[in-house]
Coordinates of N, CA and C and ligand atoms in Angstrom, one line a residue:
M1 N 0.8 -1.2 0.0 CA 0.0 0.0 0.0 C 0.9 1.2 0.0
V2 N 0.4 2.2 -0.7 CA 1.1 3.5 -0.7 C 0.1 4.6 -0.2
T3 N 0.4 5.2 1.0 CA -0.5 6.1 1.6 C 0.2 7.4 1.9
G4 N -0.6 8.4 2.4 CA 0.0 9.7 2.7 C -1.0 10.8 2.4
T5 N -0.8 12.0 2.9 CA -1.6 13.1 2.7 C -1.8 13.4 1.2
P6 N -3.0 14.0 0.8 CA -3.1 14.4 -0.6 C -2.0 15.3 -1.1
G7 N -1.4 14.9 -2.3 CA -0.4 15.8 -2.9 C 1.0 15.3 -2.6
V8 N 1.2 14.3 -1.7 CA 2.6 13.9 -1.4 C 3.2 13.1 -2.6
G9 N 2.4 12.6 -3.5 CA 2.9 11.9 -4.6 C 2.6 10.4 -4.7
K10 N 1.5 10.0 -4.0 CA 1.1 8.6 -4.0 C 0.9 8.0 -5.4
T11 N 0.1 8.7 -6.2 CA -0.3 8.2 -7.5 C 0.9 8.1 -8.4
T12 N 1.7 9.2 -8.5 CA 2.9 9.2 -9.3 C 3.8 8.0 -9.0
V13 N 4.1 7.9 -7.7 CA 5.0 6.8 -7.2 C 4.4 5.4 -7.4
S14 N 3.2 5.3 -7.1 CA 2.5 3.9 -7.2 C 2.5 3.4 -8.6
R15 N 2.1 4.3 -9.6 CA 2.1 3.9 -11.0 C 3.4 3.5 -11.5
S16 N 4.5 4.2 -11.1 CA 5.8 3.9 -11.6 C 6.3 2.6 -10.9
L17 N 6.0 2.4 -9.6 CA 6.3 1.2 -8.9 C 5.6 0.0 -9.5
A18 N 4.4 0.1 -9.8 CA 3.6 -1.0 -10.4 C 4.2 -1.4 -11.7
S19 N 4.6 -0.5 -12.5 CA 5.1 -0.8 -13.8 C 6.5 -1.5 -13.7
K20 N 7.3 -1.0 -12.7 CA 8.6 -1.7 -12.5 C 8.5 -3.1 -12.0
L21 N 7.4 -3.3 -11.1 CA 7.3 -4.6 -10.5 C 6.3 -5.6 -11.2
D22 N 5.8 -5.1 -12.3 CA 4.7 -5.9 -13.0 C 3.6 -6.2 -12.1
A23 N 3.2 -5.2 -11.3 CA 2.1 -5.5 -10.3 C 0.8 -4.8 -10.8
V24 N -0.3 -5.2 -10.2 CA -1.5 -4.6 -10.5 C -1.6 -3.3 -9.7
Y25 N -2.0 -2.2 -10.4 CA -2.2 -0.9 -9.7 C -3.6 -0.6 -9.5
I26 N -4.0 -0.3 -8.2 CA -5.3 0.1 -7.9 C -5.4 1.4 -7.2
S27 N -6.1 2.4 -7.9 CA -6.2 3.7 -7.2 C -7.6 3.6 -6.6
L28 N -7.6 3.8 -5.2 CA -8.9 3.8 -4.5 C -9.9 4.9 -5.1
A29 N -9.3 6.1 -5.3 CA -10.1 7.2 -5.8 C -10.8 6.8 -7.1
E30 N -10.1 6.1 -8.1 CA -10.6 5.7 -9.3 C -11.7 4.6 -9.2
L31 N -11.3 3.7 -8.3 CA -12.2 2.5 -8.1 C -13.6 3.0 -7.5
V32 N -13.5 3.9 -6.5 CA -14.7 4.4 -5.9 C -15.6 5.2 -6.9
E33 N -14.9 6.0 -7.7 CA -15.7 6.8 -8.7 C -16.2 5.9 -9.8
R34 N -15.4 5.0 -10.3 CA -15.9 4.2 -11.4 C -17.0 3.2 -11.0
E35 N -16.9 2.7 -9.8 CA -17.9 1.7 -9.4 C -19.0 2.3 -8.5
R36 N -18.9 3.6 -8.3 CA -19.8 4.4 -7.4 C -19.9 3.7 -6.0
L37 N -18.8 3.5 -5.4 CA -18.8 2.9 -4.1 C -18.8 4.0 -3.1
I38 N -19.9 4.8 -3.1 CA -20.0 5.9 -2.3 C -21.2 5.9 -1.4
S39 N -21.1 6.6 -0.2 CA -22.2 6.7 0.7 C -22.8 8.1 0.7
G40 N -22.2 9.0 0.0 CA -22.7 10.4 -0.1 C -21.7 11.3 -0.7
V41 N -22.0 12.6 -0.6 CA -21.1 13.6 -1.1 C -20.8 14.6 0.0
D42 N -19.5 14.9 0.2 CA -19.2 15.9 1.2 C -19.1 17.3 0.5
K43 N -20.2 18.0 0.7 CA -20.4 19.3 0.0 C -19.3 20.3 0.5
A44 N -19.1 20.3 1.8 CA -18.1 21.3 2.3 C -16.7 21.1 1.7
R45 N -16.3 19.9 1.4 CA -15.0 19.6 0.9 C -15.0 19.3 -0.6
G46 N -16.2 19.2 -1.2 CA -16.3 19.0 -2.6 C -15.7 17.7 -3.0
T47 N -16.0 16.6 -2.2 CA -15.5 15.3 -2.5 C -16.6 14.2 -2.3
L48 N -16.4 13.1 -2.9 CA -17.3 11.9 -2.7 C -16.9 11.3 -1.4
I49 N -17.9 10.7 -0.6 CA -17.6 10.0 0.6 C -17.6 8.5 0.2
A50 N -16.4 7.9 0.4 CA -16.3 6.5 0.0 C -17.1 5.6 1.0
D51 N -17.8 4.6 0.5 CA -18.5 3.6 1.4 C -17.4 2.6 1.7
T52 N -16.7 2.7 2.9 CA -15.6 1.9 3.2 C -15.9 0.4 3.3
D53 N -17.1 0.0 3.7 CA -17.5 -1.4 3.7 C -17.5 -2.0 2.3
R54 N -18.1 -1.2 1.4 CA -18.2 -1.8 0.0 C -16.8 -1.8 -0.6
V55 N -16.0 -0.7 -0.3 CA -14.6 -0.7 -0.9 C -13.8 -1.9 -0.3
S56 N -14.0 -2.2 1.0 CA -13.2 -3.3 1.6 C -13.6 -4.6 0.9
K57 N -14.9 -4.8 0.7 CA -15.3 -6.1 0.0 C -14.8 -6.2 -1.4
R58 N -14.8 -5.1 -2.1 CA -14.3 -5.0 -3.5 C -12.8 -5.3 -3.5
M59 N -12.1 -4.7 -2.5 CA -10.6 -4.9 -2.5 C -10.3 -6.4 -2.2
Q60 N -11.1 -7.0 -1.3 CA -10.9 -8.4 -1.0 C -11.0 -9.2 -2.3
E61 N -12.0 -8.9 -3.1 CA -12.2 -9.7 -4.3 C -11.1 -9.5 -5.3
I62 N -10.6 -8.2 -5.4 CA -9.5 -7.9 -6.3 C -8.3 -8.6 -5.9
I63 N -8.0 -8.6 -4.6 CA -6.7 -9.2 -4.1 C -6.8 -10.7 -4.3
K64 N -8.0 -11.3 -4.0 CA -8.1 -12.8 -4.2 C -8.0 -13.2 -5.6
S65 N -8.5 -12.4 -6.5 CA -8.5 -12.8 -7.9 C -7.2 -12.4 -8.7
S66 N -6.3 -11.7 -8.0 CA -5.1 -11.2 -8.7 C -4.0 -12.3 -8.6
E67 N -3.4 -12.5 -9.8 CA -2.3 -13.5 -9.8 C -1.0 -12.8 -9.4
C68 N -0.9 -11.5 -9.5 CA 0.3 -10.9 -9.1 C 0.1 -9.9 -7.9
D69 N 1.2 -9.3 -7.5 CA 1.1 -8.4 -6.4 C 0.2 -7.2 -6.7
V70 N -0.5 -6.6 -5.7 CA -1.4 -5.5 -5.9 C -0.8 -4.3 -5.2
I71 N -0.7 -3.2 -5.9 CA -0.3 -1.9 -5.2 C -1.5 -1.0 -5.1
V72 N -1.9 -0.7 -3.8 CA -3.1 0.1 -3.5 C -2.7 1.5 -3.2
D73 N -3.2 2.4 -3.9 CA -2.9 3.8 -3.8 C -4.1 4.6 -3.2
G74 N -3.9 5.1 -2.0 CA -5.0 5.9 -1.4 C -4.7 6.3 0.0
H75 N -5.2 7.4 0.5 CA -4.9 7.8 1.8 C -5.6 7.1 2.9
Y76 N -6.7 6.3 2.5 CA -7.3 5.5 3.5 C -7.2 4.0 3.2
A77 N -6.1 3.7 2.4 CA -5.9 2.3 2.0 C -5.9 1.3 3.2
V78 N -5.3 1.8 4.4 CA -5.2 0.9 5.5 C -6.6 0.6 6.1
D79 N -7.6 1.4 5.8 CA -8.9 1.1 6.3 C -9.7 0.1 5.4
V80 N -9.2 -0.2 4.2 CA -10.0 -1.0 3.3 C -9.3 -2.3 2.9
V81 N -8.2 -2.6 3.4 CA -7.5 -3.8 3.1 C -7.2 -4.6 4.4
A82 N -7.6 -5.8 4.4 CA -7.4 -6.6 5.7 C -5.9 -6.7 6.0
T83 N -5.5 -6.6 7.3 CA -4.1 -6.6 7.7 C -3.4 -7.8 7.2
K84 N -4.1 -9.0 7.2 CA -3.4 -10.2 6.7 C -3.0 -10.1 5.3
D85 N -3.6 -9.3 4.5 CA -3.3 -9.2 3.1 C -2.2 -8.1 2.8
V86 N -1.8 -7.4 3.9 CA -0.9 -6.3 3.7 C 0.6 -6.8 3.9
H87 N 1.4 -6.6 2.9 CA 2.8 -6.9 3.0 C 3.6 -5.7 3.6
R88 N 3.4 -4.6 3.0 CA 4.1 -3.4 3.5 C 3.2 -2.1 3.2
V89 N 3.3 -1.2 4.1 CA 2.6 0.1 3.9 C 3.7 1.2 3.8
F90 N 3.7 1.8 2.7 CA 4.7 2.9 2.5 C 3.9 4.3 2.7
V91 N 4.4 5.0 3.7 CA 3.7 6.3 4.0 C 4.6 7.4 3.5
L92 N 4.2 8.0 2.4 CA 5.0 9.1 1.9 C 4.8 10.4 2.7
R93 N 5.9 11.0 3.0 CA 5.9 12.3 3.8 C 6.5 13.4 2.9
R94 N 5.9 14.6 3.0 CA 6.5 15.7 2.3 C 6.5 16.9 3.2
D95 N 7.6 17.6 3.2 CA 7.8 18.9 4.0 C 6.6 19.8 3.7
P96 N 6.0 20.3 4.8 CA 4.8 21.1 4.7 C 4.9 22.3 3.7
S97 N 6.1 22.9 3.7 CA 6.3 24.0 2.8 C 6.1 23.6 1.3
E98 N 6.7 22.5 1.0 CA 6.6 21.9 -0.4 C 5.2 21.5 -0.7
L99 N 4.6 20.8 0.3 CA 3.2 20.3 0.2 C 2.2 21.4 0.0
K100 N 2.4 22.5 0.7 CA 1.5 23.7 0.6 C 1.6 24.2 -0.9
N101 N 2.8 24.3 -1.5 CA 2.9 24.8 -2.9 C 2.1 23.8 -3.8
I102 N 2.3 22.5 -3.6 CA 1.7 21.5 -4.5 C 0.2 21.7 -4.3
M103 N -0.3 21.8 -3.1 CA -1.7 21.8 -2.9 C -2.3 23.1 -3.5
E104 N -1.6 24.2 -3.3 CA -2.1 25.5 -3.9 C -2.2 25.4 -5.4
N105 N -1.1 24.8 -6.0 CA -1.1 24.7 -7.4 C -2.2 23.8 -7.9
R106 N -2.7 22.9 -7.1 CA -3.8 22.0 -7.4 C -5.1 22.6 -7.1
G107 N -5.1 23.9 -6.6 CA -6.4 24.6 -6.3 C -7.0 24.4 -4.9
F108 N -6.2 23.7 -4.0 CA -6.7 23.5 -2.7 C -6.7 24.9 -2.0
K109 N -7.8 25.2 -1.3 CA -7.8 26.5 -0.6 C -8.7 26.3 0.7
E110 N -8.6 27.4 1.5 CA -9.3 27.4 2.8 C -9.3 26.1 3.5
R111 N -10.5 25.6 3.9 CA -10.6 24.4 4.7 C -9.9 23.2 4.2
K112 N -10.0 23.0 2.9 CA -9.3 21.8 2.3 C -7.8 21.9 2.4
L113 N -7.3 23.1 2.2 CA -5.8 23.3 2.3 C -5.4 23.1 3.8
W114 N -6.0 23.9 4.7 CA -5.5 23.8 6.1 C -5.7 22.5 6.8
E115 N -6.8 21.9 6.4 CA -7.1 20.6 7.0 C -6.1 19.5 6.6
N116 N -5.8 19.5 5.3 CA -4.8 18.5 4.8 C -3.4 18.8 5.3
L117 N -3.0 20.1 5.3 CA -1.7 20.5 5.8 C -1.6 20.0 7.3
A118 N -2.6 20.3 8.1 CA -2.6 19.9 9.5 C -2.4 18.4 9.6
A119 N -3.1 17.6 8.7 CA -3.0 16.2 8.7 C -1.6 15.7 8.5
E120 N -0.9 16.4 7.6 CA 0.5 16.0 7.3 C 1.4 16.4 8.5
I121 N 1.2 17.6 9.1 CA 2.1 18.0 10.2 C 1.8 17.1 11.4
L122 N 0.6 16.6 11.6 CA 0.3 15.8 12.8 C 0.3 14.3 12.6
D123 N 1.0 13.9 11.4 CA 1.2 12.5 11.2 C 0.0 11.6 11.1
V124 N -1.1 12.1 10.6 CA -2.4 11.4 10.6 C -2.3 10.1 9.8
C125 N -1.8 10.1 8.6 CA -1.7 8.9 7.8 C -0.7 7.9 8.4
L126 N 0.4 8.4 9.0 CA 1.3 7.5 9.6 C 0.7 6.8 10.8
W127 N 0.0 7.6 11.6 CA -0.7 7.0 12.8 C -1.7 6.0 12.4
D128 N -2.5 6.3 11.4 CA -3.5 5.4 10.9 C -2.9 4.0 10.4
A129 N -1.8 4.2 9.7 CA -1.1 3.0 9.2 C -0.6 2.1 10.3
V130 N 0.1 2.7 11.3 CA 0.7 2.0 12.4 C -0.5 1.4 13.2
S131 N -1.5 2.1 13.5 CA -2.7 1.6 14.3 C -3.3 0.4 13.6
A132 N -3.4 0.4 12.2 CA -4.1 -0.6 11.5 C -3.2 -1.8 11.3
C133 N -2.0 -1.6 11.0 CA -1.1 -2.7 10.5 C 0.1 -3.1 11.4
G134 N 0.3 -2.2 12.4 CA 1.5 -2.4 13.3 C 2.8 -1.9 12.7
S135 N 3.7 -1.4 13.5 CA 4.8 -0.6 13.0 C 5.8 -1.5 12.2
D136 N 5.7 -2.8 12.3 CA 6.6 -3.7 11.6 C 6.4 -3.7 10.1
K137 N 5.1 -3.4 9.7 CA 4.8 -3.4 8.3 C 4.9 -2.0 7.6
V138 N 5.1 -1.0 8.5 CA 5.1 0.4 8.0 C 6.4 0.9 7.7
C139 N 6.6 1.5 6.5 CA 7.8 2.2 6.1 C 7.5 3.6 5.8
E140 N 8.2 4.6 6.4 CA 7.9 6.0 6.2 C 9.0 6.5 5.2
I141 N 8.6 7.2 4.2 CA 9.6 7.7 3.3 C 9.4 9.2 3.1
D142 N 10.5 10.0 3.3 CA 10.5 11.4 3.2 C 10.8 11.7 1.7
V143 N 9.8 12.2 1.0 CA 10.0 12.4 -0.5 C 10.3 13.9 -0.8
S144 N 10.5 14.7 0.3 CA 10.8 16.1 0.0 C 12.0 16.3 -0.8
G145 N 11.9 17.1 -1.9 CA 13.0 17.5 -2.7 C 13.6 16.3 -3.5
R146 N 12.9 15.2 -3.5 CA 13.5 14.0 -4.2 C 12.7 13.7 -5.5
R147 N 13.4 13.1 -6.4 CA 12.8 12.7 -7.7 C 12.0 11.5 -7.5
I148 N 11.0 11.3 -8.4 CA 10.1 10.2 -8.3 C 10.9 8.8 -8.4
E149 N 11.9 8.8 -9.3 CA 12.6 7.6 -9.5 C 13.4 7.2 -8.3
E150 N 13.9 8.2 -7.6 CA 14.7 7.9 -6.3 C 13.8 7.3 -5.3
V151 N 12.5 7.8 -5.2 CA 11.6 7.3 -4.2 C 11.2 5.8 -4.6
V152 N 11.0 5.6 -5.8 CA 10.6 4.3 -6.3 C 11.7 3.3 -6.0
E153 N 12.9 3.7 -6.3 CA 14.1 2.9 -6.0 C 14.2 2.5 -4.5
D154 N 14.0 3.5 -3.7 CA 14.0 3.2 -2.2 C 13.0 2.2 -1.8
I155 N 11.8 2.3 -2.4 CA 10.7 1.4 -2.1 C 11.1 0.0 -2.5
I156 N 11.7 -0.1 -3.7 CA 12.1 -1.5 -4.1 C 13.2 -2.1 -3.2
L157 N 14.2 -1.2 -2.8 CA 15.2 -1.7 -1.9 C 14.6 -2.2 -0.6
M158 N 13.6 -1.4 -0.1 CA 13.0 -1.8 1.2 C 12.2 -3.1 1.0
L159 N 11.5 -3.3 -0.2 CA 10.8 -4.5 -0.4 C 11.7 -5.7 -0.5
E160 N 13.0 -5.5 -1.0 CA 13.9 -6.5 -1.1 C 14.7 -6.7 0.2
G161 N 14.5 -5.9 1.2 CA 15.2 -6.0 2.5 C 16.6 -5.5 2.4
R162 N 16.9 -4.7 1.4 CA 18.2 -4.1 1.3 C 18.4 -2.7 1.9
K163 N 17.2 -2.2 2.2 CA 17.2 -0.9 2.9 C 16.3 -1.0 4.1
K164 N 16.7 -0.4 5.2 CA 15.9 -0.5 6.4 C 14.6 0.3 6.3
C165 N 13.6 -0.4 6.8 CA 12.2 0.2 6.8 C 12.0 0.8 8.2
R166 N 11.7 2.1 8.2 CA 11.5 2.7 9.6 C 10.3 3.6 9.7
V167 N 9.9 3.9 10.9 CA 8.9 4.9 11.2 C 9.5 5.9 12.1
G168 N 9.0 7.2 12.1 CA 9.5 8.2 13.0 C 10.7 8.9 12.4
I169 N 10.7 9.1 11.1 CA 11.8 9.7 10.4 C 11.6 11.2 10.2
V170 N 10.4 11.7 10.4 CA 10.3 13.2 10.2 C 9.5 13.8 11.4
D171 N 9.8 15.0 11.6 CA 9.1 15.7 12.8 C 8.8 17.1 12.3
W172 N 7.7 17.2 11.5 CA 7.3 18.5 10.9 C 6.9 19.5 12.0
L173 N 6.3 19.0 13.0 CA 5.8 19.9 14.1 C 7.0 20.6 14.8
G174 N 8.1 19.7 15.1 CA 9.3 20.3 15.8 C 10.0 21.2 14.8
K175 N 10.1 20.8 13.6 CA 10.8 21.6 12.6 C 10.2 23.0 12.4
L176 N 8.9 23.0 12.2 CA 8.2 24.3 12.1 C 8.2 25.2 13.3
E177 N 8.1 24.5 14.4 CA 8.1 25.2 15.7 C 9.5 25.8 15.9
G178 N 10.6 25.1 15.6 CA 12.0 25.5 15.7 C 12.2 26.7 14.8
E179 N 11.5 26.7 13.7 CA 11.7 27.9 12.7 C 10.8 29.0 13.0
G180 N 9.9 28.8 14.0 CA 8.9 29.9 14.4 C 7.9 30.1 13.3
R181 N 7.6 29.0 12.6 CA 6.6 29.1 11.4 C 5.4 28.3 11.6
L182 N 5.2 27.7 12.8 CA 4.0 26.8 12.9 C 2.7 27.5 12.6
H183 N 2.6 28.8 13.1 CA 1.4 29.5 12.9 C 1.0 29.7 11.4
E184 N 2.0 29.6 10.5 CA 1.8 29.8 9.1 C 1.0 28.6 8.5
F185 N 1.1 27.5 9.2 CA 0.6 26.2 8.7 C -0.6 25.7 9.5
L186 N -0.6 25.9 10.8 CA -1.7 25.4 11.5 C -2.7 26.5 11.8
R187 N -3.7 26.6 10.9 CA -4.6 27.7 11.0 C -6.0 27.2 11.3
P188 N -6.8 28.0 12.0 CA -8.2 27.6 12.2 C -8.9 27.7 10.8
F189 N -9.9 26.8 10.6 CA -10.7 26.9 9.3 C -12.2 26.8 9.6
Ligands
LIG201 N1 8.9 13.2 -6.2 C1 8.2 14.2 -6.8 N2 8.9 15.4 -7.1 C2 8.2 16.4 -7.6 N3 6.9 16.4 -7.9 C3 6.2 15.3 -7.6 C4 6.8 14.2 -7.0 N4 5.9 13.2 -6.8 C5 4.7 13.8 -7.3 N5 4.9 15.1 -7.7 C6 3.9 16.0 -8.2 O1 3.1 16.3 -7.1 C7 1.8 16.4 -7.5 C8 0.9 15.5 -6.6 O2 1.3 14.1 -6.9 P1 0.2 12.9 -6.9 O3 -1.0 13.3 -7.7 O4 1.0 11.7 -7.3 O5 -0.1 13.0 -5.4 P2 -1.2 12.1 -4.6 O6 -0.5 11.8 -3.3 O7 -1.6 10.9 -5.4 O8 -2.4 13.1 -4.3 P3 -4.0 12.7 -4.1 O9 -4.1 12.1 -2.7 O10 -4.7 14.0 -4.2 O11 -4.4 11.7 -5.2 C9 1.7 16.1 -9.0 O12 1.7 17.3 -9.7 C10 3.0 15.3 -9.2 O13 3.4 15.5 -10.6
LIG202 MG1 -3.5 10.4 -6.1

């Protein structure tokens, strides 16, 4: 699984990884939209609300019927794939300054921008991954300032056991606080 806050680079990295490993690539966002696995629409955020029970059942079918490895791309992947089916969870992390630029370029503003930046700073996806799958299966990767190919290479090395898989590698809260810039990122919405 490849997870992380919106804009960290999950889709770009997962697609490239899947083609290198000859694995099946599943984007939860595409699956939910294509098969209408939704329970409603979040008007305040302008997004569809995934029906996680239906997505979980569908993921179970997909994994069971796949002859090769499956790479699941989505920030809530850990909530819709059974832990026993999970080999590794890669949590991509991006420096909040970089992430803010990416999000703004993608048109994120107001609540959507501040809520997602806060989620990155407060390690929400990492926490979800460790809670769901245990820290042994979770690998955190700092993608800040790195090329996609480098990140994909790191993931392959970790899958092969040639690079150590770790959690607790970034501390955005401490970094921003040290720079006196936390208020620029954690705003009420
Ligand atoms: N390593 C990288 N270096 C520079 N830019 C990158 C890198 N990875 C991704 N990007 C760019 O960042 C943007 C966001 O990437 P991407 O769409 O893969 O993120 P995502 O995590 O899948 O987001 P979402 O959760 O919204 O689907 C894209 O414009 C992509 O081209
Ligand atoms: Mg994506």
